[in-house]
Amino acid sequence: AVDPAAGHPRMDRFHIVSWLSLASVLAYVSASTAASQQSGIELILHLTTSGSFAISLGEDNDVWINSSDYGVRTNGKLMILGKDLVSNAMEATDGSDALGAYQAGVIKWLTKDTKEEVFHTIYKTYSNLPAVVLSQHFPVTLNNTSSSISSHLVSAFPTFVSNPEAVTTLNYATYEGTFPKMHVGHFSDHMDFPGGATGGVPMILYDKSLRTLVISPLDNFMTGIQAVDTDISATAVACGINGKVTSVPQGFNHSTIIWAGQGLQDTLYAWGGALLKYHGKTRTPLDSDFSVQYLGWWTDNGGYYHYNTEKNKTYQQTMLDAKAKLEELTIPARYFQLDSWWYFQEFPRGPVTLWEPRPDVFPAGMSDWLGLPLSLHNRWFAAKNNYSADWFLVKKGEDCALPASKELFDTMMQKTAKWGP
């Protein structure tokens, strides 16, 4: 059944409109109407056989987001699904993963001329979770995929826009920047969404009653982004692979999770729990981290002793004076954080050449002269550094090196084990 006014199916938790066989339709409709007893929020995926979808929350079936165009880049060209690529009929399937049992629809996208499969879009719902997982699958290797812009995407699925007819006014929140800060705004076709390599994940949508959706990658966290790719749509948020990736191997998969709940904090906590479960991890108690469990004294950016010492004194003398003052004031600092000023760099505040103490900073080295545990800053490595060249990948023309060997960190940690008490 289709609600003509909304333009979306109104049947069950996982809805589908199609000319599939009755058996296939029943396979989808059999999903539970209760999205989750955990959150008290019903998450409904409205899905058509063309691959477009909408998501609504609650018994009023208020649609929060609609899908937009999907795209994938290959051979130097952006292919829009449904225009440049054609699809087979949606296939119904079911299975289970680390999150639980699911029902799914799969659409295979083919080139118009050769009918070669290029891209799959997969739609999963879980009968016992307030979640939808939307996945990309690459049945063949794709080459020359980069747009050279990190806020563009190699593969854009899912994509979504606001519903102009929504009963609920939605806000969004996300993070942006190298030192992340919160970015908030109204979710609309004209929002200033800071997506890309340094922002946009997770995206949190919420209404005035704090019903909440969290949208993020489920895997591939180093390459998965959420951004507005203007080559695909100037108004849609797209989820997929970073646009600077030059090729995608055959068999590669990338997934986006959409999680619903009541209240921002509770929903984010539950979403984080789902990601941990999916990857076989357990939540670490906060007090298991020494730097969180106890008060520390920090010299990072913004602190008075960030690249600054007492007059005519070394950092070693300054740190000892600071410790003495803290003790005098009975401030129970249990460790010291030493920022980027203590090790060797290619140039001031530049990349690391040797992650060991400079003698002009600490004349006594890292022996136990402070008598406290240390929290030690590190940053990116210089292309020319004091470590083995075999431990790094260096791109020609770049001024940094990418660690590519566990030996580097083993060597560094063996030395730091002798530092401090």
Short mmCIF file of C-alpha atoms in Angstrom, two decimals:
data_model
loop_
_atom_site.label_atom_id
_atom_site.label_comp_id
_atom_site.label_asym_id
_atom_site.label_seq_id
_atom_site.Cartn_x
_atom_site.Cartn_y
_atom_site.Cartn_z
CA ALA A 1 0.00 0.00 0.00
CA VAL A 2 1.15 3.55 -0.70
CA ASP A 3 0.09 6.74 1.01
CA PRO A 4 -0.49 9.04 -2.00
CA ALA A 5 0.00 12.18 0.08
CA ALA A 6 3.36 11.15 1.46
CA GLY A 7 4.49 9.25 -1.59
CA HIS A 8 5.89 6.50 0.60
CA PRO A 9 4.65 3.06 1.58
CA ARG A 10 2.79 2.71 4.88
CA MET A 11 2.71 -0.99 5.66
CA ASP A 12 5.08 -2.27 8.28
CA ARG A 13 8.50 -1.68 9.79
CA PHE A 14 10.31 -2.63 6.58
CA HIS A 15 8.08 -1.53 3.72
CA ILE A 16 8.47 -2.26 0.06
CA VAL A 17 6.47 -1.29 -3.00
CA SER A 18 7.16 -3.48 -6.00
CA TRP A 19 5.98 -5.94 -8.58
CA LEU A 20 7.96 -8.67 -6.88
CA SER A 21 6.40 -12.05 -6.34
CA LEU A 22 3.97 -12.31 -3.44
CA ALA A 23 6.45 -14.54 -1.61
CA SER A 24 9.15 -11.87 -1.81
CA VAL A 25 6.79 -9.17 -0.59
CA LEU A 26 5.73 -11.31 2.35
CA ALA A 27 9.39 -11.85 3.22
CA TYR A 28 9.74 -8.13 3.76
CA VAL A 29 6.40 -7.48 5.41
CA SER A 30 7.02 -10.16 8.03
CA ALA A 31 9.46 -7.92 9.87
CA SER A 32 8.36 -6.90 13.35
CA THR A 33 6.48 -3.61 13.77
CA ALA A 34 8.24 -2.97 17.08
CA ALA A 35 11.56 -1.40 16.25
CA SER A 36 12.96 -1.82 19.71
CA GLN A 37 11.91 -2.27 23.28
CA GLN A 38 15.31 -0.83 24.19
CA SER A 39 14.67 2.73 22.98
CA GLY A 40 10.88 3.00 22.85
CA ILE A 41 11.25 4.57 19.39
CA GLU A 42 9.88 2.92 16.27
CA LEU A 43 12.18 3.34 13.28
CA ILE A 44 10.49 2.68 9.94
CA LEU A 45 12.25 2.25 6.60
CA HIS A 46 10.04 3.00 3.60
CA LEU A 47 11.67 1.37 0.58
CA THR A 48 10.79 1.18 -3.10
CA THR A 49 12.14 -1.31 -5.61
CA SER A 50 13.93 1.53 -7.41
CA GLY A 51 16.11 1.88 -4.31
CA SER A 52 14.76 5.19 -3.05
CA PHE A 53 13.78 5.29 0.60
CA ALA A 54 12.45 7.38 3.43
CA ILE A 55 12.79 7.02 7.18
CA SER A 56 10.13 7.91 9.71
CA LEU A 57 9.87 7.70 13.46
CA GLY A 58 6.94 6.94 15.70
CA GLU A 59 3.37 5.92 15.27
CA ASP A 60 2.50 9.12 13.41
CA ASN A 61 4.77 7.94 10.57
CA ASP A 62 6.31 11.40 10.28
CA VAL A 63 8.98 11.12 7.59
CA TRP A 64 12.25 12.68 8.77
CA ILE A 65 14.51 12.06 5.77
CA ASN A 66 14.14 11.19 2.10
CA SER A 67 16.80 9.67 -0.11
CA SER A 68 18.38 11.58 -2.98
CA ASP A 69 20.51 10.54 -5.96
CA TYR A 70 23.17 7.85 -5.43
CA GLY A 71 26.44 7.83 -7.33
CA VAL A 72 29.71 5.98 -7.84
CA ARG A 73 32.90 7.12 -9.56
CA THR A 74 34.84 4.83 -11.89
CA ASN A 75 37.13 5.31 -14.88
CA GLY A 76 37.22 9.05 -14.21
CA LYS A 77 33.45 9.43 -14.48
CA LEU A 78 30.64 9.95 -11.98
CA MET A 79 27.84 7.44 -12.60
CA ILE A 80 24.42 8.31 -11.19
CA LEU A 81 22.43 5.24 -10.22
CA GLY A 82 19.18 4.98 -12.15
CA LYS A 83 20.52 7.25 -14.89
CA ASP A 84 24.00 6.10 -15.93
CA LEU A 85 23.57 2.69 -14.29
CA VAL A 86 20.50 0.46 -14.51
CA SER A 87 19.32 -2.05 -11.95
CA ASN A 88 18.03 -5.57 -11.77
CA ALA A 89 14.95 -6.32 -9.71
CA MET A 90 15.46 -6.04 -5.99
CA GLU A 91 16.33 -9.36 -4.37
CA ALA A 92 15.00 -10.32 -0.95
CA THR A 93 17.30 -12.07 1.50
CA ASP A 94 17.85 -12.53 5.19
CA GLY A 95 20.71 -13.47 7.46
CA SER A 96 22.48 -12.45 10.62
CA ASP A 97 25.55 -10.48 11.61
CA ALA A 98 27.07 -9.29 14.87
CA LEU A 99 24.06 -7.02 15.47
CA GLY A 100 21.53 -9.84 15.08
CA ALA A 101 19.09 -11.29 12.58
CA TYR A 102 18.13 -9.06 9.67
CA GLN A 103 16.01 -8.93 6.53
CA ALA A 104 17.48 -7.23 3.50
CA GLY A 105 16.87 -6.03 -0.01
CA VAL A 106 19.69 -6.04 -2.56
CA ILE A 107 19.84 -4.03 -5.78
CA LYS A 108 22.55 -4.74 -8.35
CA TRP A 109 23.53 -1.83 -10.58
CA LEU A 110 24.84 -2.48 -14.11
CA THR A 111 26.29 -0.51 -16.99
CA LYS A 112 23.75 0.22 -19.68
CA ASP A 113 25.77 -1.15 -22.58
CA THR A 114 27.74 -4.16 -21.28
CA LYS A 115 25.39 -4.99 -18.38
CA GLU A 116 28.43 -5.41 -16.13
CA GLU A 117 27.67 -5.30 -12.41
CA VAL A 118 29.43 -2.26 -10.95
CA PHE A 119 27.79 -1.56 -7.61
CA HIS A 120 25.33 -3.11 -5.15
CA THR A 121 23.12 -1.26 -2.67
CA ILE A 122 21.88 -3.24 0.32
CA TYR A 123 19.13 -2.30 2.78
CA LYS A 124 18.98 -4.12 6.15
CA THR A 125 16.52 -3.92 9.02
CA TYR A 126 16.66 -5.70 12.36
CA SER A 127 13.51 -6.87 14.10
CA ASN A 128 14.91 -6.28 17.59
CA LEU A 129 16.91 -3.08 17.04
CA PRO A 130 16.00 0.57 16.29
CA ALA A 131 18.46 0.45 13.40
CA VAL A 132 18.80 0.40 9.64
CA VAL A 133 22.08 -0.55 7.97
CA LEU A 134 22.62 0.62 4.37
CA SER A 135 25.59 -0.99 2.65
CA GLN A 136 27.64 -0.65 -0.52
CA HIS A 137 29.22 -3.67 -2.18
CA PHE A 138 31.77 -3.58 -5.01
CA PRO A 139 31.49 -6.74 -7.17
CA VAL A 140 34.41 -5.63 -9.36
CA THR A 141 37.52 -3.53 -8.87
CA LEU A 142 36.92 0.12 -9.70
CA ASN A 143 39.85 2.23 -10.90
CA ASN A 144 40.42 5.95 -11.43
CA THR A 145 37.78 6.69 -8.81
CA SER A 146 39.19 9.85 -7.23
CA SER A 147 37.65 13.27 -7.62
CA SER A 148 40.74 14.73 -5.86
CA ILE A 149 38.42 16.44 -3.34
CA SER A 150 38.12 14.95 0.14
CA SER A 151 34.60 16.34 0.62
CA HIS A 152 33.44 14.49 -2.49
CA LEU A 153 32.75 10.75 -2.47
CA VAL A 154 33.88 7.81 -4.55
CA SER A 155 30.60 6.11 -3.73
CA ALA A 156 27.52 7.91 -2.42
CA PHE A 157 24.99 5.64 -0.72
CA PRO A 158 22.93 6.33 1.24
CA THR A 159 22.16 9.96 0.54
CA PHE A 160 19.42 11.89 2.25
CA VAL A 161 17.68 15.23 2.34
CA SER A 162 15.15 16.79 4.69
CA ASN A 163 11.47 16.17 4.12
CA PRO A 164 9.87 19.56 3.30
CA GLU A 165 6.47 18.22 4.41
CA ALA A 166 7.72 16.92 7.76
CA VAL A 167 5.52 17.64 10.75
CA THR A 168 8.60 17.82 12.97
CA THR A 169 11.23 20.56 12.74
CA LEU A 170 14.64 18.90 12.89
CA ASN A 171 17.97 20.15 14.12
CA TYR A 172 21.32 18.50 13.54
CA ALA A 173 24.61 18.33 15.36
CA THR A 174 27.98 17.03 14.27
CA TYR A 175 31.69 17.63 14.80
CA GLU A 176 34.20 19.49 12.65
CA GLY A 177 37.86 20.41 12.64
CA THR A 178 41.23 18.88 13.49
CA PHE A 179 40.47 19.77 17.10
CA PRO A 180 36.77 18.87 16.85
CA LYS A 181 34.13 21.34 17.87
CA MET A 182 30.38 20.92 17.82
CA HIS A 183 28.52 22.26 14.80
CA VAL A 184 24.74 22.64 15.08
CA GLY A 185 22.01 23.91 12.80
CA HIS A 186 18.60 23.32 11.29
CA PHE A 187 18.29 20.27 9.04
CA SER A 188 17.12 21.71 5.74
CA ASP A 189 18.00 21.87 2.07
CA HIS A 190 20.15 24.93 2.75
CA MET A 191 22.14 23.83 5.77
CA ASP A 192 25.84 24.52 6.16
CA PHE A 193 26.92 20.93 6.79
CA PRO A 194 30.69 20.62 7.55
CA GLY A 195 31.22 17.14 6.14
CA GLY A 196 34.34 15.58 4.69
CA ALA A 197 37.63 14.27 6.01
CA THR A 198 37.56 16.39 9.19
CA GLY A 199 33.85 16.63 10.03
CA GLY A 200 30.33 15.35 9.63
CA VAL A 201 30.58 12.11 11.64
CA PRO A 202 28.42 11.20 13.41
CA MET A 203 25.44 13.22 12.21
CA ILE A 204 22.80 13.59 14.90
CA LEU A 205 19.23 14.57 13.99
CA TYR A 206 16.77 15.47 16.75
CA ASP A 207 13.43 17.17 17.29
CA LYS A 208 12.11 19.30 20.15
CA SER A 209 11.06 16.19 22.10
CA LEU A 210 14.63 14.84 21.64
CA ARG A 211 13.67 11.91 19.49
CA THR A 212 17.03 11.23 17.88
CA LEU A 213 18.67 9.63 14.84
CA VAL A 214 22.42 9.00 14.74
CA ILE A 215 23.96 8.42 11.30
CA SER A 216 27.55 7.24 10.87
CA PRO A 217 29.82 4.74 9.17
CA LEU A 218 29.52 1.24 10.61
CA ASP A 219 33.00 0.30 9.37
CA ASN A 220 35.98 1.67 7.39
CA PHE A 221 36.26 4.63 9.75
CA MET A 222 39.46 5.95 8.15
CA THR A 223 37.96 6.18 4.66
CA GLY A 224 34.22 6.55 5.27
CA ILE A 225 32.89 10.12 5.23
CA GLN A 226 29.59 11.99 5.27
CA ALA A 227 29.49 15.15 3.20
CA VAL A 228 27.58 17.22 0.67
CA ASP A 229 29.01 16.19 -2.72
CA THR A 230 27.90 18.99 -4.99
CA ASP A 231 28.58 16.91 -8.10
CA ILE A 232 25.74 14.61 -6.99
CA SER A 233 23.44 16.99 -5.12
CA ALA A 234 23.90 20.43 -3.64
CA THR A 235 21.39 19.71 -0.88
CA ALA A 236 21.89 16.05 0.10
CA VAL A 237 24.19 14.58 2.72
CA ALA A 238 25.96 11.60 1.14
CA CYS A 239 27.63 8.67 2.91
CA GLY A 240 30.46 6.64 1.41
CA ILE A 241 34.15 6.49 0.56
CA ASN A 242 36.44 9.54 0.68
CA GLY A 243 36.73 11.16 -2.75
CA LYS A 244 40.54 11.03 -2.74
CA VAL A 245 40.60 7.22 -2.85
CA THR A 246 41.96 6.23 -6.27
CA SER A 247 40.66 2.64 -6.53
CA VAL A 248 38.33 0.25 -4.72
CA PRO A 249 39.13 -3.49 -4.72
CA GLN A 250 36.73 -6.21 -5.76
CA GLY A 251 34.66 -7.49 -2.84
CA PHE A 252 34.98 -4.33 -0.77
CA ASN A 253 32.02 -3.39 1.45
CA HIS A 254 31.12 -0.20 3.27
CA SER A 255 28.14 0.30 5.58
CA THR A 256 26.27 3.18 7.17
CA ILE A 257 24.18 2.71 10.31
CA ILE A 258 21.13 4.78 11.23
CA TRP A 259 20.18 4.35 14.90
CA ALA A 260 17.08 5.76 16.62
CA GLY A 261 16.42 6.56 20.25
CA GLN A 262 14.99 8.94 22.81
CA GLY A 263 17.35 11.60 24.13
CA LEU A 264 20.68 12.62 22.64
CA GLN A 265 22.95 11.18 25.31
CA ASP A 266 21.13 7.85 25.62
CA THR A 267 20.90 7.42 21.85
CA LEU A 268 24.59 8.21 21.32
CA TYR A 269 25.51 5.76 24.07
CA ALA A 270 23.37 3.02 22.52
CA TRP A 271 24.75 3.77 19.02
CA GLY A 272 28.29 3.50 20.37
CA GLY A 273 27.36 0.20 21.99
CA ALA A 274 26.11 -1.09 18.65
CA LEU A 275 29.41 -0.18 16.94
CA LEU A 276 31.36 -1.90 19.71
CA LYS A 277 29.21 -5.01 19.43
CA TYR A 278 29.50 -5.11 15.65
CA HIS A 279 33.30 -5.10 15.89
CA GLY A 280 33.51 -7.55 18.77
CA LYS A 281 34.63 -4.95 21.31
CA THR A 282 33.52 -4.27 24.87
CA ARG A 283 33.08 -0.86 26.41
CA THR A 284 36.06 0.10 28.57
CA PRO A 285 35.10 1.68 31.90
CA LEU A 286 36.16 5.31 32.04
CA ASP A 287 38.05 4.83 35.28
CA SER A 288 40.31 2.23 33.69
CA ASP A 289 42.22 5.08 32.00
CA PHE A 290 44.69 6.65 34.41
CA SER A 291 44.43 10.08 32.79
CA VAL A 292 40.63 10.08 33.20
CA GLN A 293 40.56 8.51 36.64
CA TYR A 294 42.95 11.04 38.19
CA LEU A 295 43.63 14.74 38.00
CA GLY A 296 46.59 15.64 35.77
CA TRP A 297 48.59 18.78 35.01
CA TRP A 298 48.64 19.64 31.30
CA THR A 299 50.94 21.72 29.13
CA ASP A 300 49.00 21.42 25.89
CA ASN A 301 47.79 24.16 23.53
CA GLY A 302 46.11 26.83 25.63
CA GLY A 303 48.15 26.12 28.74
CA TYR A 304 50.58 28.72 30.07
CA TYR A 305 53.59 26.40 29.67
CA HIS A 306 52.80 25.41 26.09
CA TYR A 307 56.11 26.32 24.38
CA ASN A 308 56.82 28.58 27.36
CA THR A 309 59.01 28.14 30.44
CA GLU A 310 59.72 30.13 33.56
CA LYS A 311 62.14 32.97 32.88
CA ASN A 312 65.74 31.78 32.44
CA LYS A 313 64.84 28.18 33.30
CA THR A 314 64.69 24.94 31.35
CA TYR A 315 61.52 22.95 31.01
CA GLN A 316 62.92 20.44 33.49
CA GLN A 317 63.30 23.15 36.15
CA THR A 318 59.88 24.56 35.25
CA MET A 319 58.17 21.19 35.64
CA LEU A 320 59.82 20.61 39.03
CA ASP A 321 58.70 24.06 40.19
CA ALA A 322 55.17 23.37 38.98
CA LYS A 323 55.07 20.06 40.87
CA ALA A 324 56.31 21.76 44.04
CA LYS A 325 53.65 24.47 43.73
CA LEU A 326 50.88 21.92 43.22
CA GLU A 327 52.02 20.07 46.33
CA GLU A 328 52.15 23.34 48.29
CA LEU A 329 48.54 24.05 47.27
CA THR A 330 47.56 20.42 48.01
CA ILE A 331 46.32 19.96 44.44
CA PRO A 332 46.51 16.17 43.88
CA ALA A 333 47.90 16.05 40.33
CA ARG A 334 48.79 12.39 39.76
CA TYR A 335 50.54 12.78 36.38
CA PHE A 336 51.99 15.41 34.03
CA GLN A 337 51.10 15.81 30.36
CA LEU A 338 54.04 16.91 28.21
CA ASP A 339 52.99 18.40 24.88
CA SER A 340 54.85 18.71 21.59
CA TRP A 341 57.64 20.95 22.86
CA TRP A 342 59.95 18.23 24.29
CA TYR A 343 61.01 16.07 21.30
CA PHE A 344 62.99 16.60 18.09
CA GLN A 345 61.14 18.19 15.16
CA GLU A 346 62.09 19.06 11.60
CA PHE A 347 61.36 22.70 12.42
CA PRO A 348 59.63 24.40 15.38
CA ARG A 349 56.15 22.91 15.82
CA GLY A 350 56.81 20.77 12.76
CA PRO A 351 56.83 17.00 12.12
CA VAL A 352 58.72 14.56 14.34
CA THR A 353 62.24 13.50 13.45
CA LEU A 354 63.01 11.69 16.73
CA TRP A 355 60.52 11.06 19.53
CA GLU A 356 63.06 11.44 22.33
CA PRO A 357 63.77 14.33 24.75
CA ARG A 358 65.91 17.21 23.58
CA PRO A 359 68.83 17.85 25.97
CA ASP A 360 68.12 21.59 26.06
CA VAL A 361 64.59 20.81 27.29
CA PHE A 362 65.31 17.97 29.72
CA PRO A 363 69.07 17.92 30.59
CA ALA A 364 68.49 14.76 32.64
CA GLY A 365 66.64 13.08 29.80
CA MET A 366 63.57 11.06 30.70
CA SER A 367 64.98 9.60 33.89
CA ASP A 368 62.64 9.61 36.87
CA TRP A 369 63.47 13.14 38.05
CA LEU A 370 59.78 14.16 38.19
CA GLY A 371 58.56 11.10 40.09
CA LEU A 372 55.17 11.02 38.35
CA PRO A 373 53.62 9.11 35.41
CA LEU A 374 53.72 10.98 32.11
CA SER A 375 51.20 11.52 29.34
CA LEU A 376 53.26 12.19 26.20
CA HIS A 377 52.25 14.02 23.05
CA ASN A 378 53.27 12.87 19.56
CA ARG A 379 52.41 14.11 16.08
CA TRP A 380 53.04 13.19 12.45
CA PHE A 381 56.46 12.00 11.32
CA ALA A 382 58.74 13.94 8.99
CA ALA A 383 59.50 12.39 5.61
CA LYS A 384 63.17 12.48 6.64
CA ASN A 385 63.41 11.20 10.21
CA ASN A 386 65.86 9.29 12.41
CA TYR A 387 64.08 5.95 12.18
CA SER A 388 64.45 3.15 9.67
CA ALA A 389 63.12 4.03 6.23
CA ASP A 390 61.68 0.50 6.08
CA TRP A 391 59.16 1.47 8.75
CA PHE A 392 57.44 4.18 6.69
CA LEU A 393 55.59 4.92 3.50
CA VAL A 394 56.60 8.25 1.96
CA LYS A 395 54.72 9.80 -0.93
CA LYS A 396 56.90 11.75 -3.32
CA GLY A 397 56.60 15.47 -2.74
CA GLU A 398 55.00 15.11 0.69
CA ASP A 399 56.63 16.40 3.87
CA CYS A 400 55.36 13.59 6.08
CA ALA A 401 55.80 9.84 6.43
CA LEU A 402 53.11 7.26 7.19
CA PRO A 403 54.12 4.60 9.76
CA ALA A 404 53.76 1.21 8.10
CA SER A 405 55.46 -1.13 10.54
CA LYS A 406 54.71 -2.29 14.06
CA GLU A 407 58.46 -2.28 14.69
CA LEU A 408 58.43 1.51 14.88
CA PHE A 409 55.98 1.55 17.78
CA ASP A 410 57.57 -1.46 19.48
CA THR A 411 60.88 0.40 19.48
CA MET A 412 59.33 3.61 20.78
CA MET A 413 57.36 1.88 23.54
CA GLN A 414 60.37 -0.15 24.68
CA LYS A 415 62.14 3.14 25.34
CA THR A 416 59.20 4.86 27.00
CA ALA A 417 58.76 1.92 29.39
CA LYS A 418 61.96 3.13 31.04
CA TRP A 419 60.69 6.71 31.39
CA GLY A 420 58.89 7.80 34.53
CA PRO A 421 58.24 5.79 37.72
#
